Coordinates of C-alpha atoms and ligand atoms in Angstrom, one line a residue:
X110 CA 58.3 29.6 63.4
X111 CA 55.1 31.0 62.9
X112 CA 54.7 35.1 62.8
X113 CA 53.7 36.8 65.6
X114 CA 50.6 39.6 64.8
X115 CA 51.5 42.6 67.1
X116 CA 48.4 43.4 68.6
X117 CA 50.2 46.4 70.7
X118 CA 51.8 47.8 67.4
X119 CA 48.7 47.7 65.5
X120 CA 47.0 49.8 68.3
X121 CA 49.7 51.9 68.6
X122 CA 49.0 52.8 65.2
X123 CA 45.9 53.3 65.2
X124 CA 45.7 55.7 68.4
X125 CA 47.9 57.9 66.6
X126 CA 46.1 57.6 63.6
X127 CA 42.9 58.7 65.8
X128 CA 45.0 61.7 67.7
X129 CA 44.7 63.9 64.7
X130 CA 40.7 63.2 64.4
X131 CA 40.6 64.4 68.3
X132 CA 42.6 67.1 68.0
X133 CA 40.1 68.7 65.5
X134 CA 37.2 67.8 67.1
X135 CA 38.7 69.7 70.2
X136 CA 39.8 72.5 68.2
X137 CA 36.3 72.7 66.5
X138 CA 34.7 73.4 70.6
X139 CA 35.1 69.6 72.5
X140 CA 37.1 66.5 73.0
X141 CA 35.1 63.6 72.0
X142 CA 33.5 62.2 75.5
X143 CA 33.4 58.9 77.1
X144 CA 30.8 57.8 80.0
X145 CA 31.9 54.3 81.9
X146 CA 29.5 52.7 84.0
X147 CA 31.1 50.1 86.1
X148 CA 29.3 48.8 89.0
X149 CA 30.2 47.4 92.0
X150 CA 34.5 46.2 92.5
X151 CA 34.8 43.6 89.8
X152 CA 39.0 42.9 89.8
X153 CA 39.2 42.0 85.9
X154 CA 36.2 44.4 85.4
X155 CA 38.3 47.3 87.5
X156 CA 41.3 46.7 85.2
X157 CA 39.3 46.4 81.8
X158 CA 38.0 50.5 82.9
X159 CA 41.6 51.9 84.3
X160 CA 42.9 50.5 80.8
X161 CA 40.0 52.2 79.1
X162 CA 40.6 55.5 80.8
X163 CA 44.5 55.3 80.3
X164 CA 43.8 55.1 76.5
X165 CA 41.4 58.1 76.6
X166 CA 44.1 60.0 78.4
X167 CA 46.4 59.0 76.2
X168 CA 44.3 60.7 73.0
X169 CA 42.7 63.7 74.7
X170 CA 39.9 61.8 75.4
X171 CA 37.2 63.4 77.5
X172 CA 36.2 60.7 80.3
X173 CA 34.2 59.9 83.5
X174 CA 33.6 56.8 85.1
X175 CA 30.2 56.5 87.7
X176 CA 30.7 54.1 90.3
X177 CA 27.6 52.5 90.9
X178 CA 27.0 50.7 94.1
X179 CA 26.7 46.5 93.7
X180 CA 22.9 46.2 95.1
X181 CA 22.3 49.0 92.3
X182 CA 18.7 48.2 91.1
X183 CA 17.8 48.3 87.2
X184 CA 15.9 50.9 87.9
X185 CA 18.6 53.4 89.3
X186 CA 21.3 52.1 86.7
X187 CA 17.8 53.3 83.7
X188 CA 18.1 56.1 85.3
X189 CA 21.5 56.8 85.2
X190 CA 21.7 55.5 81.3
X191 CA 18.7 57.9 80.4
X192 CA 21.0 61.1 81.7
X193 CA 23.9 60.4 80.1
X194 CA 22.0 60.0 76.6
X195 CA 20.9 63.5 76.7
X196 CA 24.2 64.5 77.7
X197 CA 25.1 66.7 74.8
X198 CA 29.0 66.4 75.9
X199 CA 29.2 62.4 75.9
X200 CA 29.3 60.7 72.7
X201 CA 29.8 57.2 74.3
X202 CA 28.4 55.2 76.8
X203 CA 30.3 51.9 77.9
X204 CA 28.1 49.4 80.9
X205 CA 30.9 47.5 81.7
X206 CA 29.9 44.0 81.9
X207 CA 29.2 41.9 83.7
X208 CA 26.7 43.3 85.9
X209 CA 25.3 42.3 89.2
X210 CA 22.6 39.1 89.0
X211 CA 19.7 41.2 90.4
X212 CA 20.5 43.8 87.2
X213 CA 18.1 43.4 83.9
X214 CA 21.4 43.6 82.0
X215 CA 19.5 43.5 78.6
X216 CA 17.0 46.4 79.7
X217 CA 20.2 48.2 80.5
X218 CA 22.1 47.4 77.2
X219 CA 18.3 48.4 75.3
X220 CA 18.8 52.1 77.0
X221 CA 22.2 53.3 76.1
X222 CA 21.2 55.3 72.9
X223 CA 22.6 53.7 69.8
X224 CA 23.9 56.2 68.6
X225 CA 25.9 56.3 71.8
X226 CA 26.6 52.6 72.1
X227 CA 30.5 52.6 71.8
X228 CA 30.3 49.1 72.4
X229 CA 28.1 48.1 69.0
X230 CA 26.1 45.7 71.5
X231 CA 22.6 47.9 71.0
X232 CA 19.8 45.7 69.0
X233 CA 19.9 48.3 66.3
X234 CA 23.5 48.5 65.7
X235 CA 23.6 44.3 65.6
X236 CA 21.1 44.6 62.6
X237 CA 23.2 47.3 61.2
X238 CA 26.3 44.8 61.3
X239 CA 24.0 42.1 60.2
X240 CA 22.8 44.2 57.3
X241 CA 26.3 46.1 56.4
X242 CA 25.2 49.7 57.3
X243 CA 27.0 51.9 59.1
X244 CA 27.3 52.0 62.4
X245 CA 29.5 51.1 65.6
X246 CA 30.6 47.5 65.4
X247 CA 31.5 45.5 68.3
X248 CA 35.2 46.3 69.5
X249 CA 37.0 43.0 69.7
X250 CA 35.6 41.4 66.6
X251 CA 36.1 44.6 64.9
X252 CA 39.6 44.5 66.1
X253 CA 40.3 41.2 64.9
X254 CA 39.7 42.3 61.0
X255 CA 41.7 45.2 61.8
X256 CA 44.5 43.6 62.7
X257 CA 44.3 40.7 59.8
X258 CA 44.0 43.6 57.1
X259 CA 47.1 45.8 58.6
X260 CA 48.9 42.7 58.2
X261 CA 47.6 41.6 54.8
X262 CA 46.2 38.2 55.9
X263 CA 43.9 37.7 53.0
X264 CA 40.3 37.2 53.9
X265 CA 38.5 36.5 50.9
X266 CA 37.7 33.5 49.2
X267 CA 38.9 31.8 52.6
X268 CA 38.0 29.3 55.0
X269 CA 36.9 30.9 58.5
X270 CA 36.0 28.8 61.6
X271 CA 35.4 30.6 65.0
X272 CA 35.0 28.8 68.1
X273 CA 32.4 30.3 70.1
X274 CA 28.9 31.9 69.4
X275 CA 28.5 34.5 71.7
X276 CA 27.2 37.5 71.1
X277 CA 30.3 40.3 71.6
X278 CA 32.8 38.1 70.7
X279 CA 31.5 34.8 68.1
X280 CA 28.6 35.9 66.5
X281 CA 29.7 39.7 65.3
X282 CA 32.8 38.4 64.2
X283 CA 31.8 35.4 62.2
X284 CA 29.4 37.9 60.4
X285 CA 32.6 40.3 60.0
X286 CA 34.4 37.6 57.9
X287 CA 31.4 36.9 56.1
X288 CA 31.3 40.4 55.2
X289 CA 34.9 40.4 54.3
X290 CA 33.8 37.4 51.6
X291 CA 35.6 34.3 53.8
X292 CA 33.8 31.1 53.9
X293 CA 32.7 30.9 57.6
X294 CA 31.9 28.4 60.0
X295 CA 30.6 28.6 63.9
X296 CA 31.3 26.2 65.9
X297 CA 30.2 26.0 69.6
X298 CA 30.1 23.3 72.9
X299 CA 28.0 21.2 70.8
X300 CA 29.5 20.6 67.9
X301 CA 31.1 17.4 66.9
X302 CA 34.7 17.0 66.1
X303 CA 36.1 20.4 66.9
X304 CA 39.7 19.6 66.3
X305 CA 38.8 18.2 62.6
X306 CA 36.7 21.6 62.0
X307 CA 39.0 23.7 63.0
X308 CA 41.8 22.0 60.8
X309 CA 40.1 23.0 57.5
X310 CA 40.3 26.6 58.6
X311 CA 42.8 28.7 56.6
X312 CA 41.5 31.4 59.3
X313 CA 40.7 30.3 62.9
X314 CA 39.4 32.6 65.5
X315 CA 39.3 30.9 69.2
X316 CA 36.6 32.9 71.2
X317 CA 35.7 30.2 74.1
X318 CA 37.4 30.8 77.3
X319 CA 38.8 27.3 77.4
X320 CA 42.5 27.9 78.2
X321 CA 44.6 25.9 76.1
X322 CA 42.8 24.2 74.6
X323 CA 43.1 24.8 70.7
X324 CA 46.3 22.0 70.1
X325 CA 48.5 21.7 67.1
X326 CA 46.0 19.3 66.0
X327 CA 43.0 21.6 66.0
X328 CA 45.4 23.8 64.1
X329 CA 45.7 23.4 59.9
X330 CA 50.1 23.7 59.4
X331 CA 50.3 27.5 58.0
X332 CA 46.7 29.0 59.3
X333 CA 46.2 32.0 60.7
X334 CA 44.9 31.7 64.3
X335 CA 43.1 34.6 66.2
X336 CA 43.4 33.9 69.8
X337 CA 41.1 35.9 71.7
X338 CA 40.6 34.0 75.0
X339 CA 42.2 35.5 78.1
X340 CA 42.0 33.3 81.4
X341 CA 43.8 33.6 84.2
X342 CA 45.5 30.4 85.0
X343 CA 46.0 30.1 89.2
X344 CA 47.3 27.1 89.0
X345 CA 50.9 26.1 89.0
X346 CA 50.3 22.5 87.5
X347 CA 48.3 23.2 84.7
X348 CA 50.9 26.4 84.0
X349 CA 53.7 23.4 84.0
X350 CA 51.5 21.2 82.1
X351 CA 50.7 24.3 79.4
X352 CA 54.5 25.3 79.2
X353 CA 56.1 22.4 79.6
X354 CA 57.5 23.2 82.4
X355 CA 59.6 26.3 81.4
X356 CA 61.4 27.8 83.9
X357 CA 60.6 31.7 82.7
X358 CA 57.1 30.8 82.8
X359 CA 57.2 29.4 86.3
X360 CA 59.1 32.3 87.7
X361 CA 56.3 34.8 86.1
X362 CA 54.1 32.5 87.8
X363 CA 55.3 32.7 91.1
X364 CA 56.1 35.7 90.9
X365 CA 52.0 37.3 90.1
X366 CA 50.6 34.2 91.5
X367 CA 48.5 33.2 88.0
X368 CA 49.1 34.2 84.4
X369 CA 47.1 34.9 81.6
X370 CA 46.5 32.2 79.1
X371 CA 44.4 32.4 75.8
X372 CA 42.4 29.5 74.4
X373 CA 45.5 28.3 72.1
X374 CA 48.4 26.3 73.4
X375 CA 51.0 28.9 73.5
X376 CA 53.7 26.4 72.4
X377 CA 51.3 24.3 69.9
X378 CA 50.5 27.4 67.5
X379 CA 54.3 29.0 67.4
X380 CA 55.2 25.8 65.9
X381 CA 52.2 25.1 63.8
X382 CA 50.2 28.1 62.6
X383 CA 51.6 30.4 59.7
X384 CA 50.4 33.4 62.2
X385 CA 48.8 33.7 65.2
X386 CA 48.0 36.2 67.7
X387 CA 49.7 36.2 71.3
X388 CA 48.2 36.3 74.8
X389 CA 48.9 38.8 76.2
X390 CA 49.2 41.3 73.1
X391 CA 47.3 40.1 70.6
X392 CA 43.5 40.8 70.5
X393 CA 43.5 42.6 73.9
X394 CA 44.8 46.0 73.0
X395 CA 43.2 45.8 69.8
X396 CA 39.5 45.8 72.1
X397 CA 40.6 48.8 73.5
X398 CA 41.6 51.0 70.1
X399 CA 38.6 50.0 68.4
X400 CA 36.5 51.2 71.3
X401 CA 38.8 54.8 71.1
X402 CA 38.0 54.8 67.0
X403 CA 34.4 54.0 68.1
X404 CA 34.3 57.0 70.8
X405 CA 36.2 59.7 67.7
X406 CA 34.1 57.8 65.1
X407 CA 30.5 59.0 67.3
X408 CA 31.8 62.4 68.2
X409 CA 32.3 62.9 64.5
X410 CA 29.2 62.1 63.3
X411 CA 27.5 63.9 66.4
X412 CA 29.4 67.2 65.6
X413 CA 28.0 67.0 61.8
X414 CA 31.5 66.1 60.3
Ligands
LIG1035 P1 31.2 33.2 76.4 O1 30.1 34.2 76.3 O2 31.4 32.4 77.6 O3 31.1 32.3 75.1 C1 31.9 31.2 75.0 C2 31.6 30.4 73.7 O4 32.5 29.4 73.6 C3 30.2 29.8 73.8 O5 29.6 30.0 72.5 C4 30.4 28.4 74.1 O6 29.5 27.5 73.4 C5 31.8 28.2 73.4 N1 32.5 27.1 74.1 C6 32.8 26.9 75.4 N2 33.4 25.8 75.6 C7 33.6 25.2 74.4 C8 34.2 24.0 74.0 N3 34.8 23.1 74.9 N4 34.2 23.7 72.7 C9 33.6 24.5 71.8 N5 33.0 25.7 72.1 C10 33.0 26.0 73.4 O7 32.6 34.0 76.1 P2 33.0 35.3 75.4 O8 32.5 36.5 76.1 O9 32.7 35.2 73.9 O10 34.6 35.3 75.6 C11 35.4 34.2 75.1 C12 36.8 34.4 75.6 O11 37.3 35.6 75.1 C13 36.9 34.6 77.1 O12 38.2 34.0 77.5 C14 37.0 36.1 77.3 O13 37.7 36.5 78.5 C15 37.7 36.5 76.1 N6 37.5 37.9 75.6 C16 38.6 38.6 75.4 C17 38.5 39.9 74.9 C18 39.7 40.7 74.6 O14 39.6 41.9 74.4 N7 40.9 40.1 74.5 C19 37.2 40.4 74.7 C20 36.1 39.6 74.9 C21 36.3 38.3 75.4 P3 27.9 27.4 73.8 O15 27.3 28.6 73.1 O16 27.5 26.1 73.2 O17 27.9 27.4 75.3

């Protein structure tokens, strides 16, 4: 059986290597500070920012969430952005996305000062990544290389193929690996056979939102596979079809009435992959810790440390 990468352990070791970094901060005058944005009632989008807040709690976080209405115009939400930037008590800003059609959301994502941009989405700090500067890098990718180096996955010299290009997930960490020194490959909806793509990966990171759909033979016997999709699967046929019918998995189902699935075959990668990620556990509470480190990391640098 393949080995399972403890996503909550790794950010359980991280938060309490970050609780120490807070501590000082607030000992040196403030708590590091955390502005949400999160517009409108967005279910997955309203669990996403309680999660958020709990970890901020949990570290002695300062935080404050601003509940935007869901006809919000880009102006209003500028508006909004341009306060908390000269806030000299908030070292973060998060927009949780997505937002509302009638929103500009790349105006929005161009206004949250770089220096404040928690989520390493800003322009500025995607040239920085490009380039290998400093600078905040986006939380799940970043996330992902934390959790391959605290398990000693070796990176370099290897081969890395990521399904999906987008640009907070695919992209950033594609161009993480590559700065890590792995041999990387993107792959998207267009490109032609996927399954024998992925195979040569030593290193495959599943970033589509395609539940399921990475099978044992996208999957190279002994890779390491990064599974960062998360759908939520409301039927009960395909979550029979998925887990072959198991009876725990049904009961779960029935019981929440859908169930997260990531874009690996559950099954498929505990009996083919030399590692892999779970869903839930894996990537998902890593998103979250890098954003804390993020937060600490900006109210460091803001305080002159
Ligand atoms: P996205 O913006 O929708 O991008 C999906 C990417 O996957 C696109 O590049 C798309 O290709 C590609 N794709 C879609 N279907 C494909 C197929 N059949 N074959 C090959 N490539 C395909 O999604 P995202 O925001 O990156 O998120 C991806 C998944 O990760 C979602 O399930 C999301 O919920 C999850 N996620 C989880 C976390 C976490 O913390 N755990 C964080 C972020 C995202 P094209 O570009 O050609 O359309």
């Amino acid at each position: 059986m393949a080995q399972l990468l403890d996503g909550a352990r790794v950010r359980d070791e991280i938060k309490a290597e970050l609780k120490p970094r807070v501590d000082a901060l607030r000992a040196q005058g403030r708590p590091p500070g955390l502005a949400v944005v999160l517009v409108g009632h967005n279910p997955a989008s309203e669990v996403y920012v309680r999660h958020k807040i709990k970890a901020c709690e949990d570290l002695g976080i300062h935080s404050e969430t601003s509940r935007p209405a869901e006809s919000v115009s880009t102006d209003e939400l500028l508006g909004s952005i341009d306060q908390l930037n000269a806030r000299h008590d908030i070292d973060g800003i998060l927009v949780q996305l997505p937002l509302p059609p009638q929103v500009d959301s790349k105006r929005i994502l161009l206004a949250v000062s770089p220096e404040k941009d928690v989520d390493g989405f800003h322009p500025c700090n995607v040239g920085a990544l490009v380039a290998g500067l400093p600078g905040p890098r986006a939380c799940t990718p970043a996330g992902i290389i934390e959790i391959l180096k605290r398990y000693q996955v070796p990176i370099a010299g290897r081969r890395a193929v990521v399904v999906g290009r987008s640009d907070i997930v695919g992209k950033p960490v594609a161009m993480l690996l590559l700065h890590e020194h792995a041999t990387v490959t993107i792959c998207h909806s267009k490109t032609r056979d996927l399954a024998a793509v992925c195979r040569e990966a030593d290193l495959l990171v599943a970033a589509m939102g395609r539940p399921a759909m990475i099978t044992a033979d996208f999957i190279r016997p002994g890779a390491t596979v990064i599974d960062v999709g998360t759908t939520r699967v409301e039927s009960r046929g395909e979550i029979a079809r998925i887990f072959r019918h198991s009876a725990e998995k049904l009961a779960a189902f029935d019981k929440r009435g859908g169930l997260l699935v990531g874009d690996v075959h559950p099954l498929d990668v505990a009996e083919t992959a030399g590692a892999y990620t779970p869903v839930p556990g894996g990537v998902g509470p890593l998103t979250i810790a890098m954003l804390m480190a993020n937060t600490v990391a900006s109210a460091e640098r803001r305080s002159g440390k």
